[in-house]
Amino acid sequence: MDCIFCKIINGEIPSKKIYEDDKAIVFMDINPNIDGHCLIVPKKHYTDFKELDDEIILHIEKIKREMTDKLMKKLNVNAMTISMNYGESQIVKHVHIHLLPNFIVKMKPEKSVDEVYEILKSED
């Protein structure tokens, strides 16, 4: 399978991981729309969200809540956009969720992915 997310999950392509467990991974988007733009990706390859069973949906929801709290706290924001593209708008055909901190007045990233990664990986 020639899926960039599967290659990231398998360690064939490096990534800026900020969370990982046996079912999912969260890493920084390499072309972020805003500082802190992260992706939640199930480790099993699903091309369509309709393929997800209840267990993985609940697991991803838990991660989504935890990561939203972490991003908001670490990046000092009080709003988030959480999105999932579907169908033709889904560029990578592996189910994933975008987490985008809302900086209200910012319209593009101001920090590098590495800088934001270090902030998110730091201990509280």
Short mmCIF file of the N, C-alpha and C atoms (twelve columns), coordinates in Angstrom:
data_MODEL
# 
_entry.id   MODEL 
# 
loop_
_atom_site.group_PDB 
_atom_site.id 
_atom_site.type_symbol 
_atom_site.label_atom_id 
_atom_site.label_alt_id 
_atom_site.label_comp_id 
_atom_site.label_asym_id 
_atom_site.label_seq_id 
_atom_site.Cartn_x 
_atom_site.Cartn_y 
_atom_site.Cartn_z 
_atom_site.pdbx_PDB_model_num 
ATOM 1   N N  . MET A 1   0.848   -1.184 0.000  1 
ATOM 2   C CA . MET A 1   0.000   0.000  0.000  1 
ATOM 3   C C  . MET A 1   0.891   1.244  0.000  1 
ATOM 4   N N  . ASP A 2   0.563   2.195  -0.825 1 
ATOM 5   C CA . ASP A 2   1.368   3.408  -0.953 1 
ATOM 6   C C  . ASP A 2   0.664   4.577  -0.263 1 
ATOM 7   N N  . CYS A 3   0.479   4.445  1.043  1 
ATOM 8   C CA . CYS A 3   -0.222  5.467  1.828  1 
ATOM 9   C C  . CYS A 3   0.794   6.189  2.701  1 
ATOM 10  N N  . ILE A 4   0.875   7.502  2.566  1 
ATOM 11  C CA . ILE A 4   1.849   8.275  3.340  1 
ATOM 12  C C  . ILE A 4   1.612   8.133  4.844  1 
ATOM 13  N N  . PHE A 5   0.365   8.065  5.284  1 
ATOM 14  C CA . PHE A 5   0.093   7.917  6.717  1 
ATOM 15  C C  . PHE A 5   0.493   6.531  7.215  1 
ATOM 16  N N  . CYS A 6   0.271   5.491  6.414  1 
ATOM 17  C CA . CYS A 6   0.721   4.148  6.799  1 
ATOM 18  C C  . CYS A 6   2.245   4.119  6.916  1 
ATOM 19  N N  . LYS A 7   2.928   4.824  6.020  1 
ATOM 20  C CA . LYS A 7   4.391   4.887  6.091  1 
ATOM 21  C C  . LYS A 7   4.850   5.628  7.346  1 
ATOM 22  N N  . ILE A 8   4.145   6.672  7.736  1 
ATOM 23  C CA . ILE A 8   4.464   7.387  8.978  1 
ATOM 24  C C  . ILE A 8   4.230   6.457  10.168 1 
ATOM 25  N N  . ILE A 9   3.106   5.775  10.194 1 
ATOM 26  C CA . ILE A 9   2.768   4.853  11.284 1 
ATOM 27  C C  . ILE A 9   3.813   3.750  11.401 1 
ATOM 28  N N  . ASN A 10  4.292   3.242  10.265 1 
ATOM 29  C CA . ASN A 10  5.281   2.157  10.249 1 
ATOM 30  C C  . ASN A 10  6.713   2.637  10.438 1 
ATOM 31  N N  . GLY A 11  6.906   3.950  10.602 1 
ATOM 32  C CA . GLY A 11  8.241   4.489  10.827 1 
ATOM 33  C C  . GLY A 11  9.085   4.635  9.575  1 
ATOM 34  N N  . GLU A 12  8.483   4.477  8.405  1 
ATOM 35  C CA . GLU A 12  9.213   4.613  7.145  1 
ATOM 36  C C  . GLU A 12  9.431   6.074  6.775  1 
ATOM 37  N N  . ILE A 13  8.585   6.944  7.281  1 
ATOM 38  C CA . ILE A 13  8.691   8.388  7.063  1 
ATOM 39  C C  . ILE A 13  8.690   9.040  8.445  1 
ATOM 40  N N  . PRO A 14  9.657   9.928  8.715  1 
ATOM 41  C CA . PRO A 14  9.683   10.575 10.035 1 
ATOM 42  C C  . PRO A 14  8.504   11.527 10.215 1 
ATOM 43  N N  . SER A 15  8.121   11.707 11.462 1 
ATOM 44  C CA . SER A 15  7.040   12.638 11.781 1 
ATOM 45  C C  . SER A 15  7.307   13.250 13.146 1 
ATOM 46  N N  . LYS A 16  6.575   14.291 13.437 1 
ATOM 47  C CA . LYS A 16  6.628   14.947 14.744 1 
ATOM 48  C C  . LYS A 16  5.446   14.424 15.560 1 
ATOM 49  N N  . LYS A 17  5.632   13.246 16.168 1 
ATOM 50  C CA . LYS A 17  4.566   12.615 16.947 1 
ATOM 51  C C  . LYS A 17  4.395   13.320 18.285 1 
ATOM 52  N N  . ILE A 18  3.158   13.590 18.631 1 
ATOM 53  C CA . ILE A 18  2.896   14.144 19.961 1 
ATOM 54  C C  . ILE A 18  2.034   13.208 20.799 1 
ATOM 55  N N  . TYR A 19  1.548   12.125 20.185 1 
ATOM 56  C CA . TYR A 19  0.805   11.104 20.922 1 
ATOM 57  C C  . TYR A 19  0.806   9.836  20.082 1 
ATOM 58  N N  . GLU A 20  0.879   8.692  20.791 1 
ATOM 59  C CA . GLU A 20  0.771   7.415  20.093 1 
ATOM 60  C C  . GLU A 20  0.347   6.349  21.081 1 
ATOM 61  N N  . ASP A 21  -0.548  5.477  20.638 1 
ATOM 62  C CA . ASP A 21  -0.892  4.281  21.395 1 
ATOM 63  C C  . ASP A 21  -1.070  3.145  20.394 1 
ATOM 64  N N  . ASP A 22  -1.644  2.039  20.822 1 
ATOM 65  C CA . ASP A 22  -1.747  0.877  19.936 1 
ATOM 66  C C  . ASP A 22  -2.774  1.048  18.817 1 
ATOM 67  N N  . LYS A 23  -3.658  2.047  18.917 1 
ATOM 68  C CA . LYS A 23  -4.720  2.216  17.920 1 
ATOM 69  C C  . LYS A 23  -4.617  3.472  17.073 1 
ATOM 70  N N  . ALA A 24  -3.872  4.469  17.550 1 
ATOM 71  C CA . ALA A 24  -3.855  5.757  16.837 1 
ATOM 72  C C  . ALA A 24  -2.556  6.505  17.097 1 
ATOM 73  N N  . ILE A 25  -2.342  7.498  16.268 1 
ATOM 74  C CA . ILE A 25  -1.172  8.356  16.377 1 
ATOM 75  C C  . ILE A 25  -1.627  9.797  16.128 1 
ATOM 76  N N  . VAL A 26  -0.955  10.730 16.769 1 
ATOM 77  C CA . VAL A 26  -1.200  12.153 16.525 1 
ATOM 78  C C  . VAL A 26  0.142   12.768 16.181 1 
ATOM 79  N N  . PHE A 27  0.192   13.467 15.049 1 
ATOM 80  C CA . PHE A 27  1.438   14.113 14.646 1 
ATOM 81  C C  . PHE A 27  1.149   15.468 14.025 1 
ATOM 82  N N  . MET A 28  2.204   16.282 13.971 1 
ATOM 83  C CA . MET A 28  2.099   17.625 13.406 1 
ATOM 84  C C  . MET A 28  1.926   17.532 11.891 1 
ATOM 85  N N  . ASP A 29  1.054   18.347 11.346 1 
ATOM 86  C CA . ASP A 29  0.901   18.455 9.894  1 
ATOM 87  C C  . ASP A 29  2.158   19.110 9.338  1 
ATOM 88  N N  . ILE A 30  2.741   18.535 8.278  1 
ATOM 89  C CA . ILE A 30  3.987   19.104 7.733  1 
ATOM 90  C C  . ILE A 30  3.754   20.380 6.934  1 
ATOM 91  N N  . ASN A 31  2.527   20.628 6.550  1 
ATOM 92  C CA . ASN A 31  2.157   21.870 5.868  1 
ATOM 93  C C  . ASN A 31  1.003   22.515 6.628  1 
ATOM 94  N N  . PRO A 32  1.283   23.021 7.834  1 
ATOM 95  C CA . PRO A 32  0.194   23.481 8.698  1 
ATOM 96  C C  . PRO A 32  -0.524  24.716 8.175  1 
ATOM 97  N N  . ASN A 33  -1.818  24.751 8.437  1 
ATOM 98  C CA . ASN A 33  -2.619  25.941 8.142  1 
ATOM 99  C C  . ASN A 33  -2.451  26.990 9.222  1 
ATOM 100 N N  . ILE A 34  -2.034  26.546 10.421 1 
ATOM 101 C CA . ILE A 34  -1.896  27.427 11.584 1 
ATOM 102 C C  . ILE A 34  -0.944  26.741 12.556 1 
ATOM 103 N N  . ASP A 35  -0.334  27.494 13.457 1 
ATOM 104 C CA . ASP A 35  0.520   26.897 14.482 1 
ATOM 105 C C  . ASP A 35  -0.266  25.838 15.256 1 
ATOM 106 N N  . GLY A 36  0.322   24.671 15.416 1 
ATOM 107 C CA . GLY A 36  -0.315  23.609 16.186 1 
ATOM 108 C C  . GLY A 36  -1.214  22.683 15.391 1 
ATOM 109 N N  . HIS A 37  -1.296  22.852 14.081 1 
ATOM 110 C CA . HIS A 37  -2.138  22.002 13.230 1 
ATOM 111 C C  . HIS A 37  -1.644  20.554 13.343 1 
ATOM 112 N N  . CYS A 38  -2.483  19.696 13.920 1 
ATOM 113 C CA . CYS A 38  -2.151  18.285 14.140 1 
ATOM 114 C C  . CYS A 38  -3.173  17.392 13.450 1 
ATOM 115 N N  . LEU A 39  -2.782  16.138 13.271 1 
ATOM 116 C CA . LEU A 39  -3.663  15.139 12.682 1 
ATOM 117 C C  . LEU A 39  -3.792  13.951 13.623 1 
ATOM 118 N N  . ILE A 40  -5.008  13.483 13.840 1 
ATOM 119 C CA . ILE A 40  -5.259  12.232 14.554 1 
ATOM 120 C C  . ILE A 40  -5.515  11.178 13.484 1 
ATOM 121 N N  . VAL A 41  -4.726  10.093 13.517 1 
ATOM 122 C CA . VAL A 41  -4.808  9.081  12.470 1 
ATOM 123 C C  . VAL A 41  -4.913  7.695  13.107 1 
ATOM 124 N N  . PRO A 42  -5.967  6.932  12.788 1 
ATOM 125 C CA . PRO A 42  -5.999  5.551  13.268 1 
ATOM 126 C C  . PRO A 42  -4.863  4.759  12.625 1 
ATOM 127 N N  . LYS A 43  -4.271  3.833  13.374 1 
ATOM 128 C CA . LYS A 43  -3.155  3.055  12.828 1 
ATOM 129 C C  . LYS A 43  -3.619  2.075  11.755 1 
ATOM 130 N N  . LYS A 44  -4.809  1.533  11.916 1 
ATOM 131 C CA . LYS A 44  -5.350  0.655  10.881 1 
ATOM 132 C C  . LYS A 44  -5.780  1.530  9.711  1 
ATOM 133 N N  . HIS A 45  -5.503  1.080  8.500  1 
ATOM 134 C CA . HIS A 45  -5.846  1.869  7.317  1 
ATOM 135 C C  . HIS A 45  -7.344  1.757  7.022  1 
ATOM 136 N N  . TYR A 46  -8.019  2.887  7.137  1 
ATOM 137 C CA . TYR A 46  -9.422  3.026  6.740  1 
ATOM 138 C C  . TYR A 46  -9.462  4.140  5.703  1 
ATOM 139 N N  . THR A 47  -10.119 3.912  4.587  1 
ATOM 140 C CA . THR A 47  -10.224 4.971  3.584  1 
ATOM 141 C C  . THR A 47  -11.483 5.809  3.777  1 
ATOM 142 N N  . ASP A 48  -12.451 5.278  4.487  1 
ATOM 143 C CA . ASP A 48  -13.761 5.908  4.625  1 
ATOM 144 C C  . ASP A 48  -14.182 5.854  6.088  1 
ATOM 145 N N  . PHE A 49  -14.654 6.961  6.628  1 
ATOM 146 C CA . PHE A 49  -15.037 6.971  8.039  1 
ATOM 147 C C  . PHE A 49  -16.182 6.010  8.337  1 
ATOM 148 N N  . LYS A 50  -16.944 5.623  7.314  1 
ATOM 149 C CA . LYS A 50  -18.032 4.665  7.514  1 
ATOM 150 C C  . LYS A 50  -17.504 3.272  7.847  1 
ATOM 151 N N  . GLU A 51  -16.204 3.030  7.592  1 
ATOM 152 C CA . GLU A 51  -15.584 1.743  7.907  1 
ATOM 153 C C  . GLU A 51  -15.224 1.621  9.391  1 
ATOM 154 N N  . LEU A 52  -15.189 2.735  10.110 1 
ATOM 155 C CA . LEU A 52  -14.769 2.728  11.508 1 
ATOM 156 C C  . LEU A 52  -15.803 2.032  12.386 1 
ATOM 157 N N  . ASP A 53  -15.323 1.140  13.260 1 
ATOM 158 C CA . ASP A 53  -16.255 0.518  14.201 1 
ATOM 159 C C  . ASP A 53  -16.394 1.407  15.437 1 
ATOM 160 N N  . ASP A 54  -17.364 1.090  16.268 1 
ATOM 161 C CA . ASP A 54  -17.652 1.925  17.440 1 
ATOM 162 C C  . ASP A 54  -16.454 2.052  18.367 1 
ATOM 163 N N  . GLU A 55  -15.690 0.982  18.525 1 
ATOM 164 C CA . GLU A 55  -14.540 1.009  19.431 1 
ATOM 165 C C  . GLU A 55  -13.511 2.051  18.997 1 
ATOM 166 N N  . ILE A 56  -13.167 2.080  17.724 1 
ATOM 167 C CA . ILE A 56  -12.160 3.046  17.259 1 
ATOM 168 C C  . ILE A 56  -12.734 4.462  17.263 1 
ATOM 169 N N  . ILE A 57  -14.015 4.601  16.966 1 
ATOM 170 C CA . ILE A 57  -14.643 5.931  17.023 1 
ATOM 171 C C  . ILE A 57  -14.554 6.492  18.441 1 
ATOM 172 N N  . LEU A 58  -14.903 5.694  19.438 1 
ATOM 173 C CA . LEU A 58  -14.832 6.142  20.831 1 
ATOM 174 C C  . LEU A 58  -13.397 6.442  21.244 1 
ATOM 175 N N  . HIS A 59  -12.472 5.614  20.789 1 
ATOM 176 C CA . HIS A 59  -11.064 5.824  21.118 1 
ATOM 177 C C  . HIS A 59  -10.560 7.144  20.523 1 
ATOM 178 N N  . ILE A 60  -10.883 7.392  19.275 1 
ATOM 179 C CA . ILE A 60  -10.462 8.638  18.622 1 
ATOM 180 C C  . ILE A 60  -11.117 9.846  19.298 1 
ATOM 181 N N  . GLU A 61  -12.364 9.713  19.702 1 
ATOM 182 C CA . GLU A 61  -13.036 10.811 20.415 1 
ATOM 183 C C  . GLU A 61  -12.311 11.142 21.714 1 
ATOM 184 N N  . LYS A 62  -11.862 10.114 22.430 1 
ATOM 185 C CA . LYS A 62  -11.118 10.328 23.674 1 
ATOM 186 C C  . LYS A 62  -9.814  11.073 23.384 1 
ATOM 187 N N  . ILE A 63  -9.096  10.623 22.368 1 
ATOM 188 C CA . ILE A 63  -7.843  11.286 21.984 1 
ATOM 189 C C  . ILE A 63  -8.122  12.721 21.559 1 
ATOM 190 N N  . LYS A 64  -9.183  12.916 20.803 1 
ATOM 191 C CA . LYS A 64  -9.541  14.258 20.327 1 
ATOM 192 C C  . LYS A 64  -9.749  15.213 21.499 1 
ATOM 193 N N  . ARG A 65  -10.463 14.764 22.527 1 
ATOM 194 C CA . ARG A 65  -10.679 15.599 23.714 1 
ATOM 195 C C  . ARG A 65  -9.368  15.917 24.418 1 
ATOM 196 N N  . GLU A 66  -8.548  14.885 24.626 1 
ATOM 197 C CA . GLU A 66  -7.272  15.081 25.325 1 
ATOM 198 C C  . GLU A 66  -6.344  16.016 24.551 1 
ATOM 199 N N  . MET A 67  -6.255  15.815 23.247 1 
ATOM 200 C CA . MET A 67  -5.360  16.637 22.434 1 
ATOM 201 C C  . MET A 67  -5.885  18.066 22.314 1 
ATOM 202 N N  . THR A 68  -7.190  18.237 22.246 1 
ATOM 203 C CA . THR A 68  -7.766  19.582 22.209 1 
ATOM 204 C C  . THR A 68  -7.404  20.334 23.484 1 
ATOM 205 N N  . ASP A 69  -7.562  19.674 24.629 1 
ATOM 206 C CA . ASP A 69  -7.186  20.306 25.901 1 
ATOM 207 C C  . ASP A 69  -5.706  20.671 25.912 1 
ATOM 208 N N  . LYS A 70  -4.869  19.749 25.454 1 
ATOM 209 C CA . LYS A 70  -3.420  19.986 25.446 1 
ATOM 210 C C  . LYS A 70  -3.054  21.154 24.535 1 
ATOM 211 N N  . LEU A 71  -3.573  21.152 23.330 1 
ATOM 212 C CA . LEU A 71  -3.270  22.226 22.380 1 
ATOM 213 C C  . LEU A 71  -3.733  23.579 22.911 1 
ATOM 214 N N  . MET A 72  -4.941  23.626 23.452 1 
ATOM 215 C CA . MET A 72  -5.469  24.898 23.952 1 
ATOM 216 C C  . MET A 72  -4.629  25.421 25.111 1 
ATOM 217 N N  . LYS A 73  -4.228  24.529 26.000 1 
ATOM 218 C CA . LYS A 73  -3.425  24.938 27.153 1 
ATOM 219 C C  . LYS A 73  -2.016  25.356 26.726 1 
ATOM 220 N N  . LYS A 74  -1.346  24.494 25.963 1 
ATOM 221 C CA . LYS A 74  0.056   24.739 25.595 1 
ATOM 222 C C  . LYS A 74  0.223   25.925 24.655 1 
ATOM 223 N N  . LEU A 75  -0.757  26.136 23.781 1 
ATOM 224 C CA . LEU A 75  -0.644  27.212 22.794 1 
ATOM 225 C C  . LEU A 75  -1.451  28.449 23.186 1 
ATOM 226 N N  . ASN A 76  -2.060  28.394 24.358 1 
ATOM 227 C CA . ASN A 76  -2.773  29.541 24.912 1 
ATOM 228 C C  . ASN A 76  -3.864  30.073 23.969 1 
ATOM 229 N N  . VAL A 77  -4.743  29.159 23.571 1 
ATOM 230 C CA . VAL A 77  -5.887  29.542 22.735 1 
ATOM 231 C C  . VAL A 77  -7.173  29.123 23.441 1 
ATOM 232 N N  . ASN A 78  -8.269  29.741 23.075 1 
ATOM 233 C CA . ASN A 78  -9.538  29.377 23.705 1 
ATOM 234 C C  . ASN A 78  -10.562 28.853 22.703 1 
ATOM 235 N N  . ALA A 79  -10.092 28.473 21.519 1 
ATOM 236 C CA . ALA A 79  -10.991 27.923 20.507 1 
ATOM 237 C C  . ALA A 79  -10.220 26.966 19.597 1 
ATOM 238 N N  . MET A 80  -10.940 25.996 19.044 1 
ATOM 239 C CA . MET A 80  -10.346 25.006 18.142 1 
ATOM 240 C C  . MET A 80  -11.288 24.741 16.977 1 
ATOM 241 N N  . THR A 81  -10.714 24.382 15.850 1 
ATOM 242 C CA . THR A 81  -11.481 23.829 14.744 1 
ATOM 243 C C  . THR A 81  -11.075 22.371 14.629 1 
ATOM 244 N N  . ILE A 82  -12.068 21.499 14.590 1 
ATOM 245 C CA . ILE A 82  -11.838 20.064 14.457 1 
ATOM 246 C C  . ILE A 82  -12.577 19.644 13.199 1 
ATOM 247 N N  . SER A 83  -11.834 19.060 12.241 1 
ATOM 248 C CA . SER A 83  -12.481 18.746 10.967 1 
ATOM 249 C C  . SER A 83  -11.989 17.430 10.386 1 
ATOM 250 N N  . MET A 84  -12.837 16.879 9.506  1 
ATOM 251 C CA . MET A 84  -12.495 15.666 8.771  1 
ATOM 252 C C  . MET A 84  -12.990 15.847 7.346  1 
ATOM 253 N N  . ASN A 85  -12.099 15.740 6.396  1 
ATOM 254 C CA . ASN A 85  -12.495 15.813 4.996  1 
ATOM 255 C C  . ASN A 85  -12.993 14.445 4.554  1 
ATOM 256 N N  . TYR A 86  -13.922 14.443 3.607  1 
ATOM 257 C CA . TYR A 86  -14.531 13.202 3.160  1 
ATOM 258 C C  . TYR A 86  -14.758 13.262 1.658  1 
ATOM 259 N N  . GLY A 87  -14.596 12.132 1.012  1 
ATOM 260 C CA . GLY A 87  -14.829 12.065 -0.429 1 
ATOM 261 C C  . GLY A 87  -13.717 12.735 -1.206 1 
ATOM 262 N N  . GLU A 88  -14.079 13.478 -2.234 1 
ATOM 263 C CA . GLU A 88  -13.094 14.100 -3.113 1 
ATOM 264 C C  . GLU A 88  -12.208 15.118 -2.404 1 
ATOM 265 N N  . SER A 89  -12.679 15.696 -1.315 1 
ATOM 266 C CA . SER A 89  -11.872 16.686 -0.596 1 
ATOM 267 C C  . SER A 89  -10.827 16.034 0.309  1 
ATOM 268 N N  . GLN A 90  -10.868 14.715 0.430  1 
ATOM 269 C CA . GLN A 90  -9.912  13.982 1.260  1 
ATOM 270 C C  . GLN A 90  -8.660  13.719 0.429  1 
ATOM 271 N N  . ILE A 91  -7.609  14.500 0.672  1 
ATOM 272 C CA . ILE A 91  -6.383  14.391 -0.122 1 
ATOM 273 C C  . ILE A 91  -5.670  13.076 0.158  1 
ATOM 274 N N  . VAL A 92  -5.441  12.753 1.429  1 
ATOM 275 C CA . VAL A 92  -4.834  11.476 1.805  1 
ATOM 276 C C  . VAL A 92  -5.980  10.516 2.107  1 
ATOM 277 N N  . LYS A 93  -6.015  9.421  1.393  1 
ATOM 278 C CA . LYS A 93  -7.130  8.470  1.514  1 
ATOM 279 C C  . LYS A 93  -6.910  7.501  2.682  1 
ATOM 280 N N  . HIS A 94  -6.680  8.071  3.843  1 
ATOM 281 C CA . HIS A 94  -6.565  7.343  5.113  1 
ATOM 282 C C  . HIS A 94  -7.282  8.238  6.114  1 
ATOM 283 N N  . VAL A 95  -8.321  7.722  6.740  1 
ATOM 284 C CA . VAL A 95  -9.134  8.535  7.651  1 
ATOM 285 C C  . VAL A 95  -8.237  9.292  8.628  1 
ATOM 286 N N  . HIS A 96  -8.506  10.574 8.786  1 
ATOM 287 C CA . HIS A 96  -7.766  11.397 9.742  1 
ATOM 288 C C  . HIS A 96  -8.596  12.619 10.117 1 
ATOM 289 N N  . ILE A 97  -8.285  13.138 11.294 1 
ATOM 290 C CA . ILE A 97  -8.985  14.307 11.818 1 
ATOM 291 C C  . ILE A 97  -7.982  15.429 11.997 1 
ATOM 292 N N  . HIS A 98  -8.349  16.613 11.536 1 
ATOM 293 C CA . HIS A 98  -7.512  17.807 11.694 1 
ATOM 294 C C  . HIS A 98  -7.877  18.516 12.992 1 
ATOM 295 N N  . LEU A 99  -6.867  18.864 13.775 1 
ATOM 296 C CA . LEU A 99  -7.036  19.712 14.955 1 
ATOM 297 C C  . LEU A 99  -6.328  21.020 14.659 1 
ATOM 298 N N  . LEU A 100 -7.080  22.116 14.657 1 
ATOM 299 C CA . LEU A 100 -6.522  23.423 14.319 1 
ATOM 300 C C  . LEU A 100 -6.837  24.435 15.414 1 
ATOM 301 N N  . PRO A 101 -5.812  24.836 16.169 1 
ATOM 302 C CA . PRO A 101 -6.045  25.888 17.161 1 
ATOM 303 C C  . PRO A 101 -6.499  27.170 16.470 1 
ATOM 304 N N  . ASN A 102 -7.426  27.867 17.097 1 
ATOM 305 C CA . ASN A 102 -7.919  29.136 16.549 1 
ATOM 306 C C  . ASN A 102 -7.283  30.286 17.312 1 
ATOM 307 N N  . PHE A 103 -6.428  31.003 16.630 1 
ATOM 308 C CA . PHE A 103 -5.750  32.142 17.224 1 
ATOM 309 C C  . PHE A 103 -6.481  33.443 16.910 1 
ATOM 310 N N  . ILE A 104 -7.702  33.353 16.442 1 
ATOM 311 C CA . ILE A 104 -8.605  34.459 16.134 1 
ATOM 312 C C  . ILE A 104 -7.975  35.506 15.212 1 
ATOM 313 N N  . VAL A 105 -6.891  36.146 15.592 1 
ATOM 314 C CA . VAL A 105 -6.318  37.207 14.763 1 
ATOM 315 C C  . VAL A 105 -5.257  36.696 13.793 1 
ATOM 316 N N  . LYS A 106 -4.777  35.472 13.962 1 
ATOM 317 C CA . LYS A 106 -3.749  34.932 13.077 1 
ATOM 318 C C  . LYS A 106 -4.397  34.280 11.865 1 
ATOM 319 N N  . MET A 107 -3.765  34.411 10.736 1 
ATOM 320 C CA . MET A 107 -4.288  33.806 9.526  1 
ATOM 321 C C  . MET A 107 -3.321  32.816 8.892  1 
ATOM 322 N N  . LYS A 108 -2.100  32.693 9.442  1 
ATOM 323 C CA . LYS A 108 -1.126  31.739 8.921  1 
ATOM 324 C C  . LYS A 108 -0.151  31.403 10.043 1 
ATOM 325 N N  . PRO A 109 0.606   30.308 9.893  1 
ATOM 326 C CA . PRO A 109 1.551   29.938 10.946 1 
ATOM 327 C C  . PRO A 109 2.615   31.013 11.154 1 
ATOM 328 N N  . GLU A 110 2.998   31.199 12.409 1 
ATOM 329 C CA . GLU A 110 4.077   32.125 12.741 1 
ATOM 330 C C  . GLU A 110 5.312   31.392 13.227 1 
ATOM 331 N N  . LYS A 111 5.142   30.145 13.651 1 
ATOM 332 C CA . LYS A 111 6.246   29.343 14.150 1 
ATOM 333 C C  . LYS A 111 6.467   28.169 13.204 1 
ATOM 334 N N  . SER A 112 7.668   27.601 13.263 1 
ATOM 335 C CA . SER A 112 7.935   26.403 12.469 1 
ATOM 336 C C  . SER A 112 7.260   25.207 13.134 1 
ATOM 337 N N  . VAL A 113 7.080   24.145 12.377 1 
ATOM 338 C CA . VAL A 113 6.518   22.916 12.929 1 
ATOM 339 C C  . VAL A 113 7.392   22.442 14.088 1 
ATOM 340 N N  . ASP A 114 8.717   22.530 13.945 1 
ATOM 341 C CA . ASP A 114 9.635   22.104 15.005 1 
ATOM 342 C C  . ASP A 114 9.425   22.900 16.288 1 
ATOM 343 N N  . GLU A 115 9.245   24.214 16.177 1 
ATOM 344 C CA . GLU A 115 9.036   25.052 17.365 1 
ATOM 345 C C  . GLU A 115 7.756   24.660 18.105 1 
ATOM 346 N N  . VAL A 116 6.681   24.472 17.368 1 
ATOM 347 C CA . VAL A 116 5.408   24.109 17.991 1 
ATOM 348 C C  . VAL A 116 5.492   22.697 18.567 1 
ATOM 349 N N  . TYR A 117 6.169   21.801 17.864 1 
ATOM 350 C CA . TYR A 117 6.366   20.427 18.346 1 
ATOM 351 C C  . TYR A 117 7.053   20.435 19.706 1 
ATOM 352 N N  . GLU A 118 8.099   21.210 19.857 1 
ATOM 353 C CA . GLU A 118 8.827   21.287 21.132 1 
ATOM 354 C C  . GLU A 118 7.932   21.828 22.246 1 
ATOM 355 N N  . ILE A 119 7.088   22.799 21.940 1 
ATOM 356 C CA . ILE A 119 6.145   23.323 22.936 1 
ATOM 357 C C  . ILE A 119 5.188   22.222 23.384 1 
ATOM 358 N N  . LEU A 120 4.652   21.473 22.425 1 
ATOM 359 C CA . LEU A 120 3.663   20.444 22.743 1 
ATOM 360 C C  . LEU A 120 4.276   19.239 23.445 1 
ATOM 361 N N  . LYS A 121 5.534   18.937 23.174 1 
ATOM 362 C CA . LYS A 121 6.202   17.795 23.798 1 
ATOM 363 C C  . LYS A 121 6.719   18.116 25.195 1 
ATOM 364 N N  . SER A 122 6.832   19.391 25.540 1 
ATOM 365 C CA . SER A 122 7.377   19.768 26.844 1 
ATOM 366 C C  . SER A 122 6.444   19.338 27.968 1 
ATOM 367 N N  . GLU A 123 7.034   19.051 29.102 1 
ATOM 368 C CA . GLU A 123 6.254   18.670 30.284 1 
ATOM 369 C C  . GLU A 123 5.547   19.896 30.836 1 
ATOM 370 N N  . ASP A 124 4.420   19.665 31.483 1 
ATOM 371 C CA . ASP A 124 3.648   20.773 32.071 1 
ATOM 372 C C  . ASP A 124 4.358   21.376 33.258 1 
# 
